PDB file of C-alpha atoms in Angstrom:
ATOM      1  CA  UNK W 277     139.703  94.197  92.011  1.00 96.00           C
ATOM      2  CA  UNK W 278     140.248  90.380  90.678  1.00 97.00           C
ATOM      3  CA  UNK W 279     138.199  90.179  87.529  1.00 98.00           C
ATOM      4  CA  UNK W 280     138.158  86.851  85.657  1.00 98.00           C
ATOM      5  CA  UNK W 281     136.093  88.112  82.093  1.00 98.00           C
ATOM      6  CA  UNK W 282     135.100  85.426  79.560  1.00 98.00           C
ATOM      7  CA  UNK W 283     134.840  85.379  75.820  1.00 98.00           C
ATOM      8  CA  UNK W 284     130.875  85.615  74.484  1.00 98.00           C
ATOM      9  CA  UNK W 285     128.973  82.877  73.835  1.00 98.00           C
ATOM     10  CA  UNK W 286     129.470  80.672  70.911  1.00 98.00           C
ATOM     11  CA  UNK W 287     127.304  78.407  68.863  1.00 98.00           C
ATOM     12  CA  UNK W 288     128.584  75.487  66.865  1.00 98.00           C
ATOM     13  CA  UNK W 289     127.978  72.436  64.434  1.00 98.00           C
ATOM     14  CA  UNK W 290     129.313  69.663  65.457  1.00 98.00           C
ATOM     15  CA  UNK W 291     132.790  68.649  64.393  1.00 98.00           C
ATOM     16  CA  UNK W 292     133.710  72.233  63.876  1.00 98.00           C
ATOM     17  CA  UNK W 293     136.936  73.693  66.584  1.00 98.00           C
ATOM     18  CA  UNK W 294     136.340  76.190  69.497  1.00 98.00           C
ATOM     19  CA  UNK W 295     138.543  77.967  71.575  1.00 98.00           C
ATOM     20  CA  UNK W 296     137.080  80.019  74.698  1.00 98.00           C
ATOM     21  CA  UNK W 297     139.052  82.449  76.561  1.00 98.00           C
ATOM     22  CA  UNK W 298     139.391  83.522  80.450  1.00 98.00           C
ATOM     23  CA  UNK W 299     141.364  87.247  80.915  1.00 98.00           C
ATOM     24  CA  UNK W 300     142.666  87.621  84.167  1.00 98.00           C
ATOM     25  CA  UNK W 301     142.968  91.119  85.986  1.00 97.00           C
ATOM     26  CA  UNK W 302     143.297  92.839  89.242  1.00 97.00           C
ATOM     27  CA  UNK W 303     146.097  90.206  90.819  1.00 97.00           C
ATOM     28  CA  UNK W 304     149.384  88.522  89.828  1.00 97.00           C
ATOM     29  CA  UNK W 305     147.884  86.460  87.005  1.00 97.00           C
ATOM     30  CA  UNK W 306     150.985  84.119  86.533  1.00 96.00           C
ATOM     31  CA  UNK W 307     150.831  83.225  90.628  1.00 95.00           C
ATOM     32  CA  UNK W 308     147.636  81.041  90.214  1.00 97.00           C
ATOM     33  CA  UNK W 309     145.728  78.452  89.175  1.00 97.00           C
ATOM     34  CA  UNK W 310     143.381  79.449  87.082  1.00 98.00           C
ATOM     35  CA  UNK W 311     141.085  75.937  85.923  1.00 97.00           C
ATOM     36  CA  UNK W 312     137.892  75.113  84.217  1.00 98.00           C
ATOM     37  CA  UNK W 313     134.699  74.415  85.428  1.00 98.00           C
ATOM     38  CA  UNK W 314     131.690  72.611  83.133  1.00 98.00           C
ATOM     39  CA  UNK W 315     127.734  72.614  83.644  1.00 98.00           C
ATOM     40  CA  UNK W 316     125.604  71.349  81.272  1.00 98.00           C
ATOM     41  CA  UNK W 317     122.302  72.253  80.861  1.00 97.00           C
ATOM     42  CA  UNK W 318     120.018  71.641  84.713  1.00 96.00           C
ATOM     43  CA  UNK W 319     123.119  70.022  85.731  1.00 97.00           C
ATOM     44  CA  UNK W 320     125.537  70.197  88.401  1.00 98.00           C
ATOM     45  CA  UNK W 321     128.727  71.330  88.231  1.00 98.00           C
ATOM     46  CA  UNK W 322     132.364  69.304  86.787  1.00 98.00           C
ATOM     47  CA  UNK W 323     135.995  70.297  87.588  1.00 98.00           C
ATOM     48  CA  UNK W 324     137.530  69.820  83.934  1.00 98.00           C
ATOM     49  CA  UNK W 325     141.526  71.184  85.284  1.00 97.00           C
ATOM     50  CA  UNK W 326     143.481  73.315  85.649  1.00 97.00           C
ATOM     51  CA  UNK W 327     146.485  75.404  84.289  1.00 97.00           C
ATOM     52  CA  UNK W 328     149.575  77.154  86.172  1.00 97.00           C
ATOM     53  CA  UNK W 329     150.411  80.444  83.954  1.00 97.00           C
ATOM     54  CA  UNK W 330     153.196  80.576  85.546  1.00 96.00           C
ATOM     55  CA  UNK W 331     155.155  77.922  84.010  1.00 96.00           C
ATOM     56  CA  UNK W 332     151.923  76.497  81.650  1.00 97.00           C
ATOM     57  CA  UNK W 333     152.100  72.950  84.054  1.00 97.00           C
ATOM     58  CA  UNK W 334     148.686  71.723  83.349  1.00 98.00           C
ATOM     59  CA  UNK W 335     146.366  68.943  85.271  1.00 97.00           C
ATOM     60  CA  UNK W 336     143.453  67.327  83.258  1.00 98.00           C
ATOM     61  CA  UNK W 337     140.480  65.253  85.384  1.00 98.00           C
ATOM     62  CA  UNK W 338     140.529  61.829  83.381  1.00 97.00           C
ATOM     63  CA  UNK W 339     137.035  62.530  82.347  1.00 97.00           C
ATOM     64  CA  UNK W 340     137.812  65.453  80.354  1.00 98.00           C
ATOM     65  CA  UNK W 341     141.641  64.412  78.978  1.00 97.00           C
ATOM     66  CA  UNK W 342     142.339  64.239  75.346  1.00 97.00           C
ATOM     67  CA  UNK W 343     138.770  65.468  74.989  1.00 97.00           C
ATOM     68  CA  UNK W 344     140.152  69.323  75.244  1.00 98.00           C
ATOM     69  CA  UNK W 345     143.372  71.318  75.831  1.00 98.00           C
ATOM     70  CA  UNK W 346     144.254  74.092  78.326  1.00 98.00           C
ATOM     71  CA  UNK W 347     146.206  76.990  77.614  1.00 98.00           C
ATOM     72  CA  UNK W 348     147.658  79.892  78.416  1.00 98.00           C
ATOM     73  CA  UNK W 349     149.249  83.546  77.091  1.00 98.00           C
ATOM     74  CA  UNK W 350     150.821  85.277  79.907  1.00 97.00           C
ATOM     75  CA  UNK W 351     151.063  87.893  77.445  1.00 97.00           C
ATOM     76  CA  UNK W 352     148.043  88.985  77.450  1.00 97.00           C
ATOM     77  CA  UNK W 353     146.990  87.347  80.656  1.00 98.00           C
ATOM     78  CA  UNK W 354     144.417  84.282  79.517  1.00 98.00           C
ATOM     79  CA  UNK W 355     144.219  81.302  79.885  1.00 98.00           C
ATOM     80  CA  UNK W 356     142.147  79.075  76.936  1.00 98.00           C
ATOM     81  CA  UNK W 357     139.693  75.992  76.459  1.00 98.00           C
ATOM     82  CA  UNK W 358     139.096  74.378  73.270  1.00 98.00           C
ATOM     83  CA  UNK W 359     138.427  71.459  71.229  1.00 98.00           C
ATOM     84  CA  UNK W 360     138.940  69.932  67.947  1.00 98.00           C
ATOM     85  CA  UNK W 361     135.850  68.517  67.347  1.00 98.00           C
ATOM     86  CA  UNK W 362     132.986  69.193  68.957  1.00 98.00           C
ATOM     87  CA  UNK W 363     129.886  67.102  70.061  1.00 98.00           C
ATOM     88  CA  UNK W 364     126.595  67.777  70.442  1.00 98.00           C
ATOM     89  CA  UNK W 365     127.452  66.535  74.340  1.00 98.00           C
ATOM     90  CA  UNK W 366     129.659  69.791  74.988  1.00 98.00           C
ATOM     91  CA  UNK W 367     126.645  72.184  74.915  1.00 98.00           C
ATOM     92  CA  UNK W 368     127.516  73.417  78.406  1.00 98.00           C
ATOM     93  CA  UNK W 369     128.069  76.592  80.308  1.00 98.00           C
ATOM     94  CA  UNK W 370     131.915  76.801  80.777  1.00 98.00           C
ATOM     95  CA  UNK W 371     133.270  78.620  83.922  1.00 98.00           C
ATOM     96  CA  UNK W 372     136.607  79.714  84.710  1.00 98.00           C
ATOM     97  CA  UNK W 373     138.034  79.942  88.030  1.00 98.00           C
ATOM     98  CA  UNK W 374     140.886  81.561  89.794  1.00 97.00           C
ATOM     99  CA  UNK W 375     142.448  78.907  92.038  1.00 95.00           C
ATOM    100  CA  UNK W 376     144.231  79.462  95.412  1.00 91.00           C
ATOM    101  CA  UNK W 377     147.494  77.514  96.004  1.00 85.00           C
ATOM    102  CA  UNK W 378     145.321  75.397  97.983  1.00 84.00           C
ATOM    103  CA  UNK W 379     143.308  75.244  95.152  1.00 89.00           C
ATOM    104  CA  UNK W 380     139.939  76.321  96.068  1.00 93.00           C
ATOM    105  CA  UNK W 381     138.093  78.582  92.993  1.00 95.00           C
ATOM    106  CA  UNK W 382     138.006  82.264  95.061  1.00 95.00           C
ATOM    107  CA  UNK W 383     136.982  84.199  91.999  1.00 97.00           C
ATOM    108  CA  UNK W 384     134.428  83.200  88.867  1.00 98.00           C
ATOM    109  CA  UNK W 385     134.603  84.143  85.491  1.00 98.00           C
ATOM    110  CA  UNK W 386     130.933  85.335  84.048  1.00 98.00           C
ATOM    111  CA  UNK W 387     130.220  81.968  81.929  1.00 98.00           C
ATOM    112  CA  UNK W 388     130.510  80.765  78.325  1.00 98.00           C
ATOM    113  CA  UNK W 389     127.778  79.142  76.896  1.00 98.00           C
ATOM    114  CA  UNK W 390     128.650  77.037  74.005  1.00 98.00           C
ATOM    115  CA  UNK W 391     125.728  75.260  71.796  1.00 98.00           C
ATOM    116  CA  UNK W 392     126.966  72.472  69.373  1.00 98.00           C
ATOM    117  CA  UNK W 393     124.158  71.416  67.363  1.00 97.00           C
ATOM    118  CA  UNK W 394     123.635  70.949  63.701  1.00 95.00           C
TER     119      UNK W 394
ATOM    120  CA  UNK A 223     138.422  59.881  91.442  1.00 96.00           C
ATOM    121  CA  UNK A 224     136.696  60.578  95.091  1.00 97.00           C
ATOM    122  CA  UNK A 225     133.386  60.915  95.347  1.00 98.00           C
ATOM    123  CA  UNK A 226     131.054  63.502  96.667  1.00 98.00           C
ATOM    124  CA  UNK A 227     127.502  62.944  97.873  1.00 98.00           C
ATOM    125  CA  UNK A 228     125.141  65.211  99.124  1.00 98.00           C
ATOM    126  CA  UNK A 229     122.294  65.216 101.430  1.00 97.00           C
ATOM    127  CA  UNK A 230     119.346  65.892 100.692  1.00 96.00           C
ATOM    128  CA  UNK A 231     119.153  66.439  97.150  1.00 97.00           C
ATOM    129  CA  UNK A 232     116.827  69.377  97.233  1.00 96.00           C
ATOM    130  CA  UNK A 233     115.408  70.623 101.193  1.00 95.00           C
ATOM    131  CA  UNK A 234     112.342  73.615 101.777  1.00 96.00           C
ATOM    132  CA  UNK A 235     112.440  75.543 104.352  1.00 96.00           C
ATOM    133  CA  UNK A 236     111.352  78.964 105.594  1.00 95.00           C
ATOM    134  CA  UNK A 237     112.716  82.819 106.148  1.00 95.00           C
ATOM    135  CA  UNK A 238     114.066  82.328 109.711  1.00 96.00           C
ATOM    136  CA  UNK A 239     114.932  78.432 110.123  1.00 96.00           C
ATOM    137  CA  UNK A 240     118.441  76.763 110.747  1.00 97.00           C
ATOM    138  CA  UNK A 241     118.990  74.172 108.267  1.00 97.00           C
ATOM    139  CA  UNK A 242     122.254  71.905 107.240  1.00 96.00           C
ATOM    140  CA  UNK A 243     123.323  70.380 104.418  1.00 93.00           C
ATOM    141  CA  UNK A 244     125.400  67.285 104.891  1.00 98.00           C
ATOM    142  CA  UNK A 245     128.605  66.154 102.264  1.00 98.00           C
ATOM    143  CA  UNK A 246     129.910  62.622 102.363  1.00 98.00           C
ATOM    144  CA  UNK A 247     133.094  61.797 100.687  1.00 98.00           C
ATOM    145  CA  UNK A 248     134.069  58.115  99.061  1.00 98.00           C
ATOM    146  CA  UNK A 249     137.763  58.666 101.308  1.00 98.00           C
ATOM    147  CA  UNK A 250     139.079  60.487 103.696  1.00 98.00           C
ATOM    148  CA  UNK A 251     140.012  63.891 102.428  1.00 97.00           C
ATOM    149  CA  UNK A 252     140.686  65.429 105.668  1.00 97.00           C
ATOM    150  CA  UNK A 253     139.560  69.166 105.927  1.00 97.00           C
ATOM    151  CA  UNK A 254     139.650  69.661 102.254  1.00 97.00           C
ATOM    152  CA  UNK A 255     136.639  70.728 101.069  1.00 98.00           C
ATOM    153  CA  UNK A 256     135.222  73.849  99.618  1.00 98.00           C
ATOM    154  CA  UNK A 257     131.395  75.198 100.051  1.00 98.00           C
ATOM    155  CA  UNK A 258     129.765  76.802  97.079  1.00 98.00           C
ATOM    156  CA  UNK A 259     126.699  78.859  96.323  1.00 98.00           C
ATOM    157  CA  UNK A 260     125.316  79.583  92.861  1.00 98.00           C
ATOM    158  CA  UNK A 261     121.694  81.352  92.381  1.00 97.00           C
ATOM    159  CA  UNK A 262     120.297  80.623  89.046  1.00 95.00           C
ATOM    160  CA  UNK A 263     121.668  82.014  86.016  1.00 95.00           C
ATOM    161  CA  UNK A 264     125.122  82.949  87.963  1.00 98.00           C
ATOM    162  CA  UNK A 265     128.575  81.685  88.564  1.00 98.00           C
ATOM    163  CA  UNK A 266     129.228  79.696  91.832  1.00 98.00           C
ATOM    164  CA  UNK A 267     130.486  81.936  94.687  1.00 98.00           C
ATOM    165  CA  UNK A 268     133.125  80.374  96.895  1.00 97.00           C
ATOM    166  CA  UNK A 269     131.512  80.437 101.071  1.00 97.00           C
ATOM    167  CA  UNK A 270     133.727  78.394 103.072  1.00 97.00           C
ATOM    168  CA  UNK A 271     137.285  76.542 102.275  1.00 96.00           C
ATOM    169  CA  UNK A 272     139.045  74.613 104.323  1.00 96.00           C
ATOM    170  CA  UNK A 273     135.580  72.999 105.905  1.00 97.00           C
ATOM    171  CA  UNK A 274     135.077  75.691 107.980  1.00 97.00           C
ATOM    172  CA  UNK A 275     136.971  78.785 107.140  1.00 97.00           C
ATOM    173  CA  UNK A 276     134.436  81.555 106.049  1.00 97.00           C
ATOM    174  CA  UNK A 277     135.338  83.933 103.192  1.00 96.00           C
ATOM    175  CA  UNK A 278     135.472  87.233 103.577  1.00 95.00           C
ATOM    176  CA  UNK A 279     132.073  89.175 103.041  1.00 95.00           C
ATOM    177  CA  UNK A 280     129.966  86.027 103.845  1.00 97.00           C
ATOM    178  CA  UNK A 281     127.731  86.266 106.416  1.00 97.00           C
ATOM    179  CA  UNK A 282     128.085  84.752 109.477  1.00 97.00           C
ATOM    180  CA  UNK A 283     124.678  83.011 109.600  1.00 97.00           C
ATOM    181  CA  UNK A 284     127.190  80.673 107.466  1.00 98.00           C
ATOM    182  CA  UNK A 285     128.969  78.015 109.036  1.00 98.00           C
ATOM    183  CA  UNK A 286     130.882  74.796 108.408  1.00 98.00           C
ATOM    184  CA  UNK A 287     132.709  71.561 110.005  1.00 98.00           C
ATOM    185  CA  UNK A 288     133.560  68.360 109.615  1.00 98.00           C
ATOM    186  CA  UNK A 289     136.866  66.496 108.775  1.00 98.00           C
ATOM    187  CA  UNK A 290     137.978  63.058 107.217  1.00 98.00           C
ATOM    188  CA  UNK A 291     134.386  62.158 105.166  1.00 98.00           C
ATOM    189  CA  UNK A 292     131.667  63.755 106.503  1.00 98.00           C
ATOM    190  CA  UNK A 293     131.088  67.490 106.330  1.00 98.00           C
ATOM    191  CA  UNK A 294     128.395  70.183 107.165  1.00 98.00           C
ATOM    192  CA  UNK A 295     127.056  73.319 105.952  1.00 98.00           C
ATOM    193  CA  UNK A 296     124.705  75.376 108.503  1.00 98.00           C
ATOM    194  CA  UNK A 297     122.732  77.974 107.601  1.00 97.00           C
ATOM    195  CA  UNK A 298     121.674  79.675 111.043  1.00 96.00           C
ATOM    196  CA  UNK A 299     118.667  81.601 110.175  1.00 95.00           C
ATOM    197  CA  UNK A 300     117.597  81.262 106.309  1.00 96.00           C
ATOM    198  CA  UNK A 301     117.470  84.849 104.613  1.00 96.00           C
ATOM    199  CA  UNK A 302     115.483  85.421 101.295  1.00 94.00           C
ATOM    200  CA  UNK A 303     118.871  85.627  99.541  1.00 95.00           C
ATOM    201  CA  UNK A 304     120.326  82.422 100.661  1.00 96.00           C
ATOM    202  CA  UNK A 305     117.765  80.275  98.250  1.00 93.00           C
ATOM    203  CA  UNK A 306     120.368  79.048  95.971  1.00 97.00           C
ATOM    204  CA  UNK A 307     121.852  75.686  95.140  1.00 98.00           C
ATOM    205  CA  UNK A 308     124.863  74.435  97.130  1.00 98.00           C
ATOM    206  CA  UNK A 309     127.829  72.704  95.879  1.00 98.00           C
ATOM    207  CA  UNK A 310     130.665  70.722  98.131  1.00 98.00           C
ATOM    208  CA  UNK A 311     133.955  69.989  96.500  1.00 98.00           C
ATOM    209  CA  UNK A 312     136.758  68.211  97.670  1.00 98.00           C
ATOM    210  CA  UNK A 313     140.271  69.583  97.002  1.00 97.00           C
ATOM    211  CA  UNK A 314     142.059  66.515  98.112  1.00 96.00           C
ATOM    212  CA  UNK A 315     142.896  64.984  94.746  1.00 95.00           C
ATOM    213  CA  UNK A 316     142.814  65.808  91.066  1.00 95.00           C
ATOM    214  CA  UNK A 317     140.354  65.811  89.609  1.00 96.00           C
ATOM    215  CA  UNK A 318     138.413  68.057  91.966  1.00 96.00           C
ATOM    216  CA  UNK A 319     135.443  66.287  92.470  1.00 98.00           C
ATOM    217  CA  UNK A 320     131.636  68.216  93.296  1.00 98.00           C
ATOM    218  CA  UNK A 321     129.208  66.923  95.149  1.00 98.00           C
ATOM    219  CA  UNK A 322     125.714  66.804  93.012  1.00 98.00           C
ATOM    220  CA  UNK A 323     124.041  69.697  94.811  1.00 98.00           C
ATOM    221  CA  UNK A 324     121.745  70.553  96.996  1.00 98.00           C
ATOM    222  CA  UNK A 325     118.918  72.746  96.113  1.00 97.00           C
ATOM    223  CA  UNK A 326     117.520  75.387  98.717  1.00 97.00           C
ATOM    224  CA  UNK A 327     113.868  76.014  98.107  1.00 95.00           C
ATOM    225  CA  UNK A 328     111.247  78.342  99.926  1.00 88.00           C
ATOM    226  CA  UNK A 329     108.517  76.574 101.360  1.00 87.00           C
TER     227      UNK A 329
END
């Protein structure tokens, strides 16, 4: 079974670093896409990118480069979001998704919530 | 970045009718684009890819066409579990662009 399971939720100041985690299971995890998805709160939903485990080649939306990094451990089979310094503007439920090769999201991860405020 | 608009922005309707949900996109994007569903509180659950290709275990009452800009979702005959929000996205061009959502509401 193709489980994508998230890292709990987190709550923040602002300024202060975060790094969220996505652990693949149940398929090949280094032979797909596996991206990020953000809502904020009564909001629709924002692709953010996406990450190839297999060889870490990563693909940021505009909106969302320099403002956090993708990563990956095939290791241990996750793939990572973080930042450096958060705002009070990244309070946000943070999905991960498996990604076909066509790159459709076929499987969910269960949400991160992260709250920045001071 | 393309961009995705839906129609309407929120629609009520009743156990039993057909509705649609239309998805306009800012360029052609030929069949890429990707239904969602997400009930409140969830993650979004993947329906249809490829404009009309159905996922496995969704129900047929679910269906989907449209190429180039301009793309439909049908539900055939609205069950008390398909009151949800739906989501188009367009797989054309990074970034992945969403459309803003349509919300299903019981009337």
């Amino acid at each position: 079974e193709v489980q994508l399971v998230q890292s709990g939720a987190e709550v923040k100041e602002p300024g202060e670093s975060l790094k969220i985690s996505c652990k693949g299971s149940g398929y090949s995890f280094t032979n797909y896409w596996i991206g990020w998805v953000r809502q904020m709160p009564g909001k629709g939903l924002e692709w953010m990118g996406i990450i190839y485990p297999h060889d870490s080649d990563t693909r940021y939306s505009p909106s969302f480069q320099g403002q956090v990094t993708i990563s990956v451990d095939k290791s241990i089979s996750t793939v990572f979001l973080q930042w450096s310094s958060l705002k009070a503007s990244d309070t946000a439920i943070y999905y991960c998704a498996r990604h076909t090769t066509a790159h459709w999201a076929d499987y969910w991860g269960q949400g991160t919530l992260v709250t920045v405020s001071s | 970045d393309i961009q995705m608009t839906q129609s309407p922005s929120s629609l009520s309707a009743s156990v039993g009718d057909r509705v649609s949900f239309t998805c306009r996109a800012s360029q052609s994007i030929s069949t890429y684009l990707n239904w969602y569903q997400q009930k409140l509180g969830k993650a979004p659950k993947l329906l249809m890819s490829a404009a009309s290709s159905l996922q496995s275990g969704v129900p047929s009452r679910f269906s989907g066409s449209g190429s180039g800009t301009d793309f439909t979702l049908t539900i055939s005959s609205l069950q008390p579990e398909d009151f949800a929000t739906y989501y188009c996205q367009q797989t054309y061009n990074i970034p992945y662009t969403f459309g803003q959502g349509t919300q299903l509401e019981i009337k």
